[in-house]
XYZ file of N, CA, C and O in Angstrom:
352
model
N -19.317 -43.878 -4.713
C -19.379 -42.252 -5.474
C -18.411 -41.068 -5.003
O -18.962 -40.618 -4.180
N -17.174 -40.992 -6.243
C -16.532 -39.578 -6.109
C -17.713 -38.498 -5.914
O -18.306 -38.620 -6.564
N -17.297 -37.289 -5.186
C -18.429 -36.574 -4.660
C -18.185 -35.169 -5.510
O -16.339 -35.146 -5.471
N -18.587 -34.437 -6.100
C -17.641 -33.481 -6.765
C -17.720 -31.868 -5.591
O -18.485 -31.671 -4.995
N -16.183 -31.403 -6.095
C -15.727 -29.851 -4.849
C -16.911 -28.841 -5.080
O -17.067 -28.694 -6.449
N -17.344 -28.413 -4.172
C -17.644 -27.572 -4.781
C -17.533 -26.013 -4.853
O -16.319 -26.088 -4.068
N -17.830 -25.096 -5.493
C -17.078 -23.941 -6.067
C -17.448 -23.294 -4.930
O -18.492 -22.642 -4.470
N -16.526 -22.525 -4.936
C -16.327 -21.201 -3.664
C -17.022 -19.847 -4.169
O -17.002 -19.961 -5.695
N -17.058 -18.861 -3.643
C -17.893 -18.000 -3.871
C -17.105 -16.954 -5.222
O -15.883 -17.232 -4.944
N -16.940 -16.711 -6.588
C -16.241 -15.865 -6.845
C -16.256 -14.605 -6.825
O -16.711 -13.992 -5.923
N -14.083 -14.548 -6.958
C -13.717 -13.133 -6.282
C -13.732 -12.167 -7.445
O -13.220 -12.830 -8.617
N -13.854 -11.140 -7.458
C -13.548 -10.046 -8.378
C -12.826 -8.883 -7.734
O -12.211 -8.553 -6.591
N -12.013 -8.540 -8.744
C -10.831 -7.266 -8.957
C -11.310 -6.596 -9.690
O -11.387 -7.008 -11.051
N -10.600 -5.680 -9.742
C -10.393 -4.409 -10.567
C -9.303 -4.353 -11.237
O -8.038 -4.219 -10.580
N -9.178 -3.902 -12.764
C -8.138 -3.820 -13.740
C -8.533 -2.293 -14.374
O -9.154 -2.340 -14.406
N -7.013 -1.578 -14.167
C -7.425 -0.221 -14.363
C -5.893 -0.259 -15.185
O -4.819 -0.549 -15.453
N -6.112 0.609 -15.844
C -4.541 1.356 -17.106
C -4.343 2.426 -16.803
O -5.151 3.469 -16.836
N -3.527 3.212 -16.303
C -3.911 4.919 -16.961
C -2.068 5.247 -16.245
O -1.234 4.799 -16.662
N -2.287 6.315 -18.052
C -1.045 6.847 -18.607
C -0.673 7.770 -17.815
O -1.453 9.045 -17.517
N 0.640 7.718 -17.038
C 0.855 8.938 -16.543
C 1.109 10.252 -16.755
O 2.011 10.995 -16.144
N 1.971 10.140 -18.239
C 1.889 11.475 -18.867
C 3.713 11.748 -18.623
O 3.574 13.181 -17.770
N 4.654 11.744 -19.096
C 5.934 11.947 -18.738
C 6.247 11.556 -16.932
O 6.691 12.626 -16.470
N 6.188 11.026 -16.374
C 6.503 10.300 -14.674
C 8.080 10.556 -14.960
O 8.326 9.328 -14.781
N 8.475 11.795 -14.676
C 9.663 11.548 -14.631
C 10.393 12.583 -13.569
O 10.467 13.840 -13.253
N 10.985 11.854 -12.386
C 11.298 13.205 -11.244
C 12.701 13.609 -11.458
O 13.532 13.632 -11.904
N 12.572 14.913 -10.995
C 12.918 15.966 -11.156
C 14.280 15.621 -10.843
O 14.565 14.641 -9.251
N 16.024 15.672 -11.435
C 16.138 16.526 -12.659
C 15.637 15.713 -13.431
O 16.486 16.421 -14.649
N 15.350 14.727 -13.711
C 15.362 13.659 -14.799
C 14.105 14.670 -15.644
O 13.702 14.882 -15.268
N 14.740 14.126 -16.778
C 13.827 14.910 -18.291
C 13.276 13.566 -18.619
O 13.583 12.309 -18.510
N 12.216 13.475 -19.324
C 11.688 12.490 -20.148
C 12.031 12.987 -21.326
O 12.805 11.973 -22.379
N 11.285 13.007 -22.650
C 11.328 13.205 -23.918
C 13.345 13.540 -24.376
O 13.956 13.498 -25.422
N 12.321 15.324 -24.230
C 14.092 16.052 -24.625
C 14.544 16.730 -23.184
O 14.143 16.128 -22.120
N 15.935 16.980 -22.647
C 16.834 17.443 -22.002
C 15.893 18.683 -21.272
O 16.245 18.589 -19.840
N 15.391 19.294 -22.306
C 14.621 20.532 -21.257
C 13.642 20.272 -20.663
O 12.601 21.183 -19.973
N 12.948 18.897 -20.989
C 11.818 18.561 -20.743
C 11.582 18.329 -19.447
O 12.034 16.561 -19.003
N 11.512 18.846 -18.155
C 11.557 18.243 -16.889
C 10.729 19.621 -15.899
O 9.978 20.316 -16.135
N 10.184 18.566 -14.684
C 9.665 19.036 -13.705
C 10.100 19.613 -12.754
O 11.364 19.461 -12.073
N 9.327 21.366 -12.226
C 10.040 21.743 -11.229
C 9.359 21.156 -9.661
O 8.516 20.309 -10.122
N 9.945 21.516 -8.822
C 9.546 20.772 -7.448
C 8.068 20.520 -7.357
O 7.286 19.852 -6.797
N 7.529 22.239 -7.796
C 6.246 21.911 -7.909
C 5.367 21.521 -8.759
O 4.298 21.007 -8.057
N 5.668 21.253 -9.129
C 5.041 20.753 -11.044
C 4.885 19.039 -10.179
O 3.730 18.081 -10.536
N 6.365 18.981 -9.314
C 6.832 17.326 -9.233
C 5.378 17.151 -8.306
O 4.854 15.761 -8.084
N 5.785 17.618 -7.016
C 4.178 17.733 -6.432
C 3.141 17.379 -6.623
O 1.858 16.979 -6.010
N 2.960 18.091 -7.468
C 1.141 18.184 -8.025
C 0.836 17.436 -8.840
O -0.333 16.398 -8.852
N 1.633 16.923 -9.584
C 1.919 15.821 -10.549
C 1.384 14.376 -9.360
O 0.026 13.621 -9.790
N 2.295 14.317 -8.560
C 1.961 12.970 -7.371
C 0.547 13.635 -6.907
O -0.248 12.486 -6.563
N 0.453 14.860 -6.145
C -0.923 15.023 -6.111
C -2.108 14.275 -7.011
O -3.019 13.720 -5.835
N -2.398 14.656 -7.986
C -3.117 13.911 -8.838
C -3.088 12.640 -8.903
O -4.216 11.970 -9.143
N -2.090 12.357 -8.668
C -1.563 10.585 -9.118
C -2.267 9.649 -7.706
O -3.075 8.892 -7.801
N -2.048 10.309 -6.831
C -2.695 9.951 -5.727
C -4.239 9.895 -5.607
O -5.273 8.705 -5.062
N -4.294 11.167 -6.201
C -6.626 11.339 -5.510
C -6.976 9.984 -7.371
O -7.832 9.237 -6.620
N -6.225 9.869 -8.153
C -6.164 8.754 -9.143
C -6.666 7.436 -8.786
O -7.721 7.025 -8.605
N -5.651 7.117 -8.068
C -5.389 5.294 -7.589
C -6.370 5.188 -6.005
O -6.859 4.415 -6.306
N -6.584 6.692 -5.816
C -8.003 6.550 -4.253
C -9.134 6.278 -5.162
O -9.910 5.602 -4.147
N -9.037 7.509 -6.040
C -10.649 7.141 -6.388
C -10.984 5.900 -7.496
O -11.995 5.058 -7.267
N -9.938 5.185 -8.220
C -10.264 4.134 -9.475
C -10.336 3.039 -8.372
O -10.800 1.699 -8.641
N -9.450 2.829 -6.692
C -9.133 1.710 -6.395
C -9.047 0.644 -6.681
O -9.691 -0.446 -6.658
N -8.258 0.481 -7.996
C -8.014 -0.559 -8.724
C -6.947 -1.830 -7.693
O -6.169 -1.611 -7.126
N -7.253 -3.265 -8.239
C -6.405 -4.086 -7.987
C -5.104 -4.402 -8.406
O -3.768 -4.427 -7.991
N -5.037 -4.122 -9.689
C -3.743 -4.287 -10.405
C -4.080 -2.998 -11.719
O -5.268 -2.556 -12.214
N -3.119 -2.323 -11.275
C -2.549 -1.240 -12.128
C -1.729 -1.440 -13.409
O -0.094 -1.620 -12.981
N -1.797 -1.010 -14.668
C -0.805 -1.398 -15.501
C -0.170 0.524 -16.034
O -0.952 1.142 -16.399
N 0.198 0.813 -15.956
C 1.290 2.438 -15.806
C 1.877 2.610 -17.328
O 2.834 1.758 -17.353
N 1.783 3.717 -17.927
C 1.708 3.848 -18.743
C 2.935 5.298 -19.023
O 2.555 6.285 -18.385
N 4.504 5.421 -19.654
C 5.141 6.590 -19.228
C 5.871 6.529 -18.394
O 5.816 7.844 -17.583
N 6.400 5.877 -18.054
C 6.706 5.705 -16.465
C 8.457 5.837 -16.998
O 8.992 5.284 -17.417
N 8.825 6.757 -16.620
C 10.574 7.383 -16.437
C 11.378 6.982 -15.513
O 12.607 6.830 -15.479
N 10.834 7.509 -13.884
C 11.381 7.039 -13.046
C 10.619 5.751 -12.094
O 9.866 6.314 -11.611
N 10.933 4.866 -12.675
C 10.106 3.428 -11.839
C 10.276 3.286 -10.749
O 9.332 3.244 -9.418
N 11.705 3.824 -10.195
C 11.877 3.594 -8.155
C 11.020 4.824 -7.820
O 11.122 4.518 -7.128
N 11.058 5.988 -8.512
C 10.137 7.040 -7.748
C 8.487 6.266 -8.028
O 7.294 6.489 -6.759
N 7.780 5.901 -8.562
C 6.636 5.377 -8.791
C 6.788 3.786 -7.549
O 5.553 3.801 -7.045
N 7.405 2.899 -7.715
C 7.430 2.311 -6.583
C 7.445 2.558 -5.327
O 6.198 2.496 -4.679
N 8.038 2.987 -4.748
C 8.254 4.228 -3.669
C 6.692 4.772 -3.129
O 6.096 4.363 -2.267
N 6.602 5.351 -4.441
C 4.896 6.588 -4.371
C 3.618 5.654 -4.191
O 2.895 5.341 -3.374
N 3.405 4.623 -5.402
C 2.650 3.310 -4.706
C 2.562 2.315 -3.332
O 1.725 1.967 -3.095
N 3.538 2.037 -3.010
C 3.843 1.365 -1.791
C 3.368 2.446 -0.597
O 2.527 1.731 -0.007
N 3.525 3.568 -0.935
C 2.557 3.861 0.262
C 1.149 4.335 0.464
O 0.928 4.694 1.348
N 0.627 4.015 -0.835
C -0.685 4.002 -0.559
C -1.386 2.418 -0.811
O -1.780 2.162 -0.856
N 0.040 1.684 -0.674
C -1.061 0.007 -0.523
C -0.284 -0.867 -0.888
O -0.236 -2.141 -1.292
N 0.169 -0.424 -2.961
C 0.296 -1.262 -3.764
C 2.167 -1.717 -3.307
O 3.232 -1.173 -3.658
N 2.021 -2.687 -3.057
C 3.040 -3.603 -2.462
C 3.999 -4.388 -3.894
O 5.270 -4.455 -3.196
N 3.339 -4.598 -4.621
C 4.372 -4.906 -5.947
C 4.456 -4.862 -7.106
O 3.365 -4.230 -7.539
N 4.831 -4.483 -8.099
C 4.975 -3.819 -8.716
C 6.411 -4.313 -9.412
O 7.238 -5.335 -9.233
N 6.270 -4.254 -11.224
C 7.018 -4.735 -11.521
C 7.075 -4.194 -13.047
O 6.371 -3.402 -13.442
N 8.445 -3.878 -13.855
C 7.952 -3.073 -15.139
C 8.412 -4.230 -16.129
O 8.930 -5.023 -16.013
N 8.122 -3.802 -17.348
C 8.247 -4.752 -18.810
C 9.186 -4.050 -19.841
O 8.780 -2.383 -19.823
N 10.278 -4.415 -20.157
C 11.081 -3.133 -21.298
C 10.627 -3.414 -22.206
O 10.317 -4.565 -22.825
């Protein structure tokens, strides 16, 4: 008689969504040509983002309003998020 395979413990993971509100690395603009961050504003935005990512500690994150995908890829990799993709 065949035996049933016992299921292992359930694994849990956390999913989050985060609106980055115009994540555009200087000197790039977001919606209008004159809308861009200074170096200080960009550093502050990334400091805020780092604090949020450490606080939520999510396994999977869906980011919104990302204009500088490469900058986000590099930044999140420094925080341990090694896999990233974008949907156009």
